[in-house]
Coordinates of C-alpha atoms in Angstrom, one line a residue:
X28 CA -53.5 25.5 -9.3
X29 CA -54.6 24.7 -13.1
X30 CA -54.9 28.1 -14.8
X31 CA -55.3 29.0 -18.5
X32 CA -52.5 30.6 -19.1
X33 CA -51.1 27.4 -18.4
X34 CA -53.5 25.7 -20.9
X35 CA -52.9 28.0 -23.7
X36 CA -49.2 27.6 -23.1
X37 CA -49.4 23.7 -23.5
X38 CA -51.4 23.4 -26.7
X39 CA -48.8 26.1 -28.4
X40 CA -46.3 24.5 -27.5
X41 CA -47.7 20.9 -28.6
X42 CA -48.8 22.5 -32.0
X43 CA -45.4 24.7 -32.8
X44 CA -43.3 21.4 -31.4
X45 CA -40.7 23.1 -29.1
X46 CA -40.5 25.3 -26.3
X47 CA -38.7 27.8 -27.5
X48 CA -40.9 28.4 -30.8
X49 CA -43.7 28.6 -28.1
X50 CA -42.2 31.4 -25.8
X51 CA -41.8 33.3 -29.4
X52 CA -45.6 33.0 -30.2
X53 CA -46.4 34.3 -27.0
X54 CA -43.8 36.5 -26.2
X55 CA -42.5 35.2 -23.7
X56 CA -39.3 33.4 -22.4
X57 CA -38.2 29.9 -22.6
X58 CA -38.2 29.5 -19.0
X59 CA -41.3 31.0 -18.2
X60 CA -42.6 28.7 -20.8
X61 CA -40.7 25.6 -19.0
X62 CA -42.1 26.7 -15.5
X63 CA -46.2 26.8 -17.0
X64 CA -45.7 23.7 -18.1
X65 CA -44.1 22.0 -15.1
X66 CA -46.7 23.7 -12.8
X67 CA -49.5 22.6 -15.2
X68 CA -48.4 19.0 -14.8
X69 CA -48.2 19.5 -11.1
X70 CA -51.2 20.2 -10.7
X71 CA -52.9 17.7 -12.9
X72 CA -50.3 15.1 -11.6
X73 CA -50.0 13.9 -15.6
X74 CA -46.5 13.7 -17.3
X75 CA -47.8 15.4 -21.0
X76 CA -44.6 15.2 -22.8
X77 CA -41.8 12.5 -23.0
X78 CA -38.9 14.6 -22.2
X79 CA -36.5 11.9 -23.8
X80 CA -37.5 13.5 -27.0
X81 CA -35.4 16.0 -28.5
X82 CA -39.2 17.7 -30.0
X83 CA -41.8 18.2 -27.5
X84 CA -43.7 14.6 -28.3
X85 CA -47.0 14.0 -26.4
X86 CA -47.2 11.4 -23.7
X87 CA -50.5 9.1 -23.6
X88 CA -51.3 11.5 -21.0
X89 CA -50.6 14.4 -22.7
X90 CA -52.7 13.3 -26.2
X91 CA -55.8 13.3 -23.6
X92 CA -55.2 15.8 -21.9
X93 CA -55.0 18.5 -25.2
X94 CA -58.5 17.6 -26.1
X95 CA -59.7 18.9 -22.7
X96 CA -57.7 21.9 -23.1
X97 CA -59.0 23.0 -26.9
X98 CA -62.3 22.4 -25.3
X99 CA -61.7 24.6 -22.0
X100 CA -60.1 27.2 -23.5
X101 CA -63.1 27.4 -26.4
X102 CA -65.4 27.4 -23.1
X103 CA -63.6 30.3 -21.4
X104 CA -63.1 32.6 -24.2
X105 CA -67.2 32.2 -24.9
X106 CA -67.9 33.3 -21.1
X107 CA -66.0 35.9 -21.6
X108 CA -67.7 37.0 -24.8
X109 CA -71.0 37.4 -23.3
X110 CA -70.3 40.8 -22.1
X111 CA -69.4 41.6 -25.1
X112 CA -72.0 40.0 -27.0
X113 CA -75.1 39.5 -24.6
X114 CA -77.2 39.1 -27.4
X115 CA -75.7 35.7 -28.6
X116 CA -76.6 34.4 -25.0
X117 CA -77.7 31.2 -25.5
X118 CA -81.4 30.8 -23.3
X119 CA -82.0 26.7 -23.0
X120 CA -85.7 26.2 -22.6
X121 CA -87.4 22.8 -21.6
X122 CA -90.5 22.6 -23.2
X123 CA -93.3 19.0 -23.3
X124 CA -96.0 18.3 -26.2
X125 CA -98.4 16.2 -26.2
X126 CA -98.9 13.7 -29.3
X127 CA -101.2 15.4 -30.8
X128 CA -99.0 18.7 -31.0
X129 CA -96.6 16.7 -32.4
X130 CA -98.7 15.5 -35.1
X131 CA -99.9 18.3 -36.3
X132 CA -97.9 22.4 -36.1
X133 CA -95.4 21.5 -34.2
X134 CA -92.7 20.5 -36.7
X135 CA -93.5 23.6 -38.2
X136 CA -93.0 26.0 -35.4
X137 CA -89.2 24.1 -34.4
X138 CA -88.5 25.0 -37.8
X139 CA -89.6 28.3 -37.8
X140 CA -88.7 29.4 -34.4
X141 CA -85.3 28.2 -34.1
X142 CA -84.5 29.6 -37.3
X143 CA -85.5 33.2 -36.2
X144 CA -84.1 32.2 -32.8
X145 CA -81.1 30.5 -33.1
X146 CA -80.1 31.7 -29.4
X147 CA -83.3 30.0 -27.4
X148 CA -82.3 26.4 -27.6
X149 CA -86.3 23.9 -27.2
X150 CA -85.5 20.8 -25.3
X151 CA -88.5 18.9 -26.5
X152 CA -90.3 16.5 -24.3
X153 CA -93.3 14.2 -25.8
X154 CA -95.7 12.6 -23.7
X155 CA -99.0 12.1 -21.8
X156 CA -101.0 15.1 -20.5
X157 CA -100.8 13.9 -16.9
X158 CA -97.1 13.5 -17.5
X159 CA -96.2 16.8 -18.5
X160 CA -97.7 18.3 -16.0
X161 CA -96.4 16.3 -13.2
X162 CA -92.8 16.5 -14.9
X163 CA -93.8 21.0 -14.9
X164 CA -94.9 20.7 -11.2
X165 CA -91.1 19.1 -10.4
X166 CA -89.0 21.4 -12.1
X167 CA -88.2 19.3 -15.0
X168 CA -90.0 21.2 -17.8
X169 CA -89.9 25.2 -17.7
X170 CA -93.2 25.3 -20.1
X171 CA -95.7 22.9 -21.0
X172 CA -98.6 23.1 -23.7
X173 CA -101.5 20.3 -23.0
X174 CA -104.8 20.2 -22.5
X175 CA -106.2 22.2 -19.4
X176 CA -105.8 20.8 -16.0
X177 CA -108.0 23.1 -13.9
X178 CA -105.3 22.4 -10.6
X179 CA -103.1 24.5 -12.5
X180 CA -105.1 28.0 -12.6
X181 CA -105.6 27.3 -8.8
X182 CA -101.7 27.0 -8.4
X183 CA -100.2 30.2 -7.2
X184 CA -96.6 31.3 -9.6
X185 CA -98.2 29.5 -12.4
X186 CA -98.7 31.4 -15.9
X187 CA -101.4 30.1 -18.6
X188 CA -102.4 31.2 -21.8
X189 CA -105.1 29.5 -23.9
X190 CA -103.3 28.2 -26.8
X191 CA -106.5 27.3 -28.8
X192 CA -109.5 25.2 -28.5
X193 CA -110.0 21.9 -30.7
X194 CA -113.0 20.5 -31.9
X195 CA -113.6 17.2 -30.8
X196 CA -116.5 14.5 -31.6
X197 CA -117.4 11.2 -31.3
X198 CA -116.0 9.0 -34.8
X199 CA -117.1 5.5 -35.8
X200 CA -116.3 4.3 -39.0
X201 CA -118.8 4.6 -41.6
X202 CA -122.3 2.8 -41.1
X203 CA -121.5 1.4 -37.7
X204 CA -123.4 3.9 -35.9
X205 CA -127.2 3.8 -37.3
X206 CA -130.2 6.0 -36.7
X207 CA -131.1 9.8 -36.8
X208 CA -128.9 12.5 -36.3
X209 CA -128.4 14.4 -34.0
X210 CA -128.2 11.1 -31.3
X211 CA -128.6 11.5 -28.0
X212 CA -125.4 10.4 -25.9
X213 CA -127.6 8.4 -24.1
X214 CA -128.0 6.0 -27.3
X215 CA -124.4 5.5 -27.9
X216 CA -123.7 4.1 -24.2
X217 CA -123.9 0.3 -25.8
X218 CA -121.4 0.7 -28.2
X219 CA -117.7 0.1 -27.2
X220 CA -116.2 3.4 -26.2
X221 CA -111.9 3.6 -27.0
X222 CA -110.2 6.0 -25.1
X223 CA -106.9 6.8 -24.1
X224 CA -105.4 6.0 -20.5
X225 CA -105.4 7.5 -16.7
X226 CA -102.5 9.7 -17.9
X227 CA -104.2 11.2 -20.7
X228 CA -105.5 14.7 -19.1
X229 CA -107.4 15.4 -22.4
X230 CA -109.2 11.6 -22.0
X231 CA -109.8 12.3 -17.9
X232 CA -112.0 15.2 -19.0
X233 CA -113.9 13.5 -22.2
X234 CA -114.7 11.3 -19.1
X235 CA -116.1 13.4 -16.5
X236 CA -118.1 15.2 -19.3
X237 CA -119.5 11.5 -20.7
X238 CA -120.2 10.5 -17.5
X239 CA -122.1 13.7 -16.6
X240 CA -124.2 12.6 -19.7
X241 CA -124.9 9.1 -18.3
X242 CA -122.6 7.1 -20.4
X243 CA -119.8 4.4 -18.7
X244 CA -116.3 4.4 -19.0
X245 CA -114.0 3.3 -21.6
X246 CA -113.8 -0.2 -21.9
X247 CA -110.8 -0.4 -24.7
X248 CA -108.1 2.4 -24.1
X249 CA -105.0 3.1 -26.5
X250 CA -102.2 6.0 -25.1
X251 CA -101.3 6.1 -29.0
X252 CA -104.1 8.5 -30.9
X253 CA -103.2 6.5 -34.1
X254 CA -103.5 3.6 -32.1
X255 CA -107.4 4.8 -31.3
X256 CA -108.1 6.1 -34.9
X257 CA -106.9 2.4 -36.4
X258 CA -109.4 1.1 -33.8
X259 CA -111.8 3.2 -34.4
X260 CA -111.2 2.3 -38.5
X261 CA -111.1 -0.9 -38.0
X262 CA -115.1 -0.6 -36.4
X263 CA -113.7 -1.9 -32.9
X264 CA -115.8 0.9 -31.3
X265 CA -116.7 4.9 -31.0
X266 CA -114.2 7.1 -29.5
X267 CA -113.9 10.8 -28.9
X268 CA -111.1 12.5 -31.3
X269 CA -109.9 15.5 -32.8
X270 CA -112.3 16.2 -35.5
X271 CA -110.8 17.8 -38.2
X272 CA -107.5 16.4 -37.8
X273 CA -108.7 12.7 -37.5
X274 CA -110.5 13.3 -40.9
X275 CA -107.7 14.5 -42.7
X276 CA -105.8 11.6 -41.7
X277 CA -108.5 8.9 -42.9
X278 CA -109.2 8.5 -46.5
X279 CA -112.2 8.2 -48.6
X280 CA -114.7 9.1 -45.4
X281 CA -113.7 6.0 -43.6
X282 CA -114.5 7.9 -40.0
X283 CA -117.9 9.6 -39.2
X284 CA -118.7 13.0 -36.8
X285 CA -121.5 11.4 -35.0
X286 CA -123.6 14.7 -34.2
X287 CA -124.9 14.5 -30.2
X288 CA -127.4 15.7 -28.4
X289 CA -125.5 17.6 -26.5
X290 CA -122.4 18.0 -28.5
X291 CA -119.3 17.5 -27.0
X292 CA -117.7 20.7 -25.9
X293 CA -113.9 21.4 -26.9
X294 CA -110.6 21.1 -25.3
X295 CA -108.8 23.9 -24.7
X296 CA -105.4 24.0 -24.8
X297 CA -103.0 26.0 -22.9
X298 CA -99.4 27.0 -22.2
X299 CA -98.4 26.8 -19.0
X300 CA -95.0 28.5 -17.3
X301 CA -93.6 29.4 -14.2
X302 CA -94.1 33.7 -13.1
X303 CA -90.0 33.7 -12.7
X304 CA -87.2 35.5 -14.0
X305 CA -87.7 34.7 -17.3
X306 CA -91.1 35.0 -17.6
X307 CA -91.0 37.8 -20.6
X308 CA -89.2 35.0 -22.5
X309 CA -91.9 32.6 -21.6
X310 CA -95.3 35.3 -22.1
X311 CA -93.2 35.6 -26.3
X312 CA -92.7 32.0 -26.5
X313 CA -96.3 31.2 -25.8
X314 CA -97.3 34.1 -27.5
X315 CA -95.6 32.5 -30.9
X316 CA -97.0 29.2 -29.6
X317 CA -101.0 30.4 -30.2
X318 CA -100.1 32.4 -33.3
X319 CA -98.2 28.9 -35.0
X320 CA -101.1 26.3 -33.3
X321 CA -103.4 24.4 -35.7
X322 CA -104.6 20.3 -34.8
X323 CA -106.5 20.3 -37.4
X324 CA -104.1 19.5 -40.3
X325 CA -101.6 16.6 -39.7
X326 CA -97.9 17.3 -40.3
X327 CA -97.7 14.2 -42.5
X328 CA -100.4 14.6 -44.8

């Protein structure tokens, strides 16, 4: 049986270069010394030193096998530090952001967070609404923040807190979009409408709530949301967007709010976790989530 002792006997005597000066560092005898390593090499079948050597010179074997043992010793001697030290327990979360998040605070709140938190490690997942969710549902992602998905406060074990609500409008670039403000949504139902795709939660709403108003599908869909702004720039069509973040990332009031009769609601955004056993980690990691949230200013601006 491999045992650390054995380990720690190996890379002494590899780094003093005999036996003997081994068995002195860890007071112990030459023999005992002898029989760790002859039981560590029976148990990892290997042959670690070439015993034609007068010094205790590393076989081929042997060079591989001393990287594994710095790294299992450093490993052991950190589990058993964490009775010492609970505090420096190192909590891996696996937390998804949609693009938007990732355009605007959240570069921000890594830096912040994992500075004041050094032991919560955020393994950061970027993608679709729809996605995210699906990827929470399986067990992938311990915490998501995306637009709401009204299964989710219907599924039982599941944890939301609004994160905060953005306002959103219909943009055009300048001039394409004529007449009298505020327009009904009604008048806007012949001009191309961009939106993003099926697994965009945040588009499957703006769609329901269009519809409700009477006006069709998109007809021109972009996952990207710089993608849809460019489109949008370019005067390829209308599209519902982040207002104040879209408008700080156009310049010289390329992009127009078109003001609707009714105006388009906001999406709320919420954090979603899992009631488990680490849900008072989660309830302060959402907490700081809502204090550090702002779409409206883009990171790169």
């Amino acid at each position: 049986m491999l045992t650390l002792k054995q380990l720690e006997t190996f890379i002494q005597v590899v780094e003093l270069g005999t036996f003997e000066r081994a068995a002195q560092r860890l007071n112990a005898t030459q023999s005992t010394v002898s029989k760790r390593i002859s039981e560590l090499e029976e148990a990892t079948g290997l042959q670690l030193f070439d015993r034609s050597r007068r010094n205790a010179r590393l076989t081929e074997e042997g060079e591989r096998m001393l990287e594994l043992a710095h790294a299992t010793l450093s490993n052991a001697h950190r589990i058993l530090e964490l009775n010492h030290y609970p505090e420096r327990t190192l909590h891996r979360v696996r937390i998804g952001f949609t693009e938007l998040t990732a355009l605007t605070w959240l570069p921000n709140f890594l830096r912040d967070y994992t500075t004041e938190r050094p032991e919560i490690r955020l393994d950061i997942t970027i993608d679709m609404s729809r996605t995210l969710y699906q990827q929470f549902q399986d067990g992938e992602l311990d915490l998501v923040v995306i637009p709401m998905v009204s299964e989710a406060f219907a599924q039982p074990g599941v944890e939301s807190r609004l994160v905060e609500e953005v306002e959103m409008a219909l943009m055009a670039c300048e001039g394409l979009v004529g007449g009298p403000r505020p327009l009904p949504i009604s008048a806007l139902d012949n001009y191309t409408l961009i939106g993003q795709g099926k697994r965009s939660g945040f588009a499957q709403s703006v769609n329901r709530w269009l519809s409700h108003q009477g006006m069709g599908a998109a007809t021109l869909t972009a996952d990207n949301l710089l993608a849809l702004v460019g489109l949008v720039t370019a005067g390829r069509g209308i599209s519902v967007l982040p207002k104040r973040c879209v408008q700080r990332l156009t310049r010289n009031d390329a992009l127009e709010a078109i003001d609707t009769t009714p105006p388009l609601p906001s999406i709320g955004y919420y954090a979603l976790y899992h009631d488990s056993a680490r849900i008072k980690l989660f309830d302060e990691l959402a907490r700081r989530l809502g204090n550090a949230a702002d779409f409206t200013r883009p990171f790169f601006v």
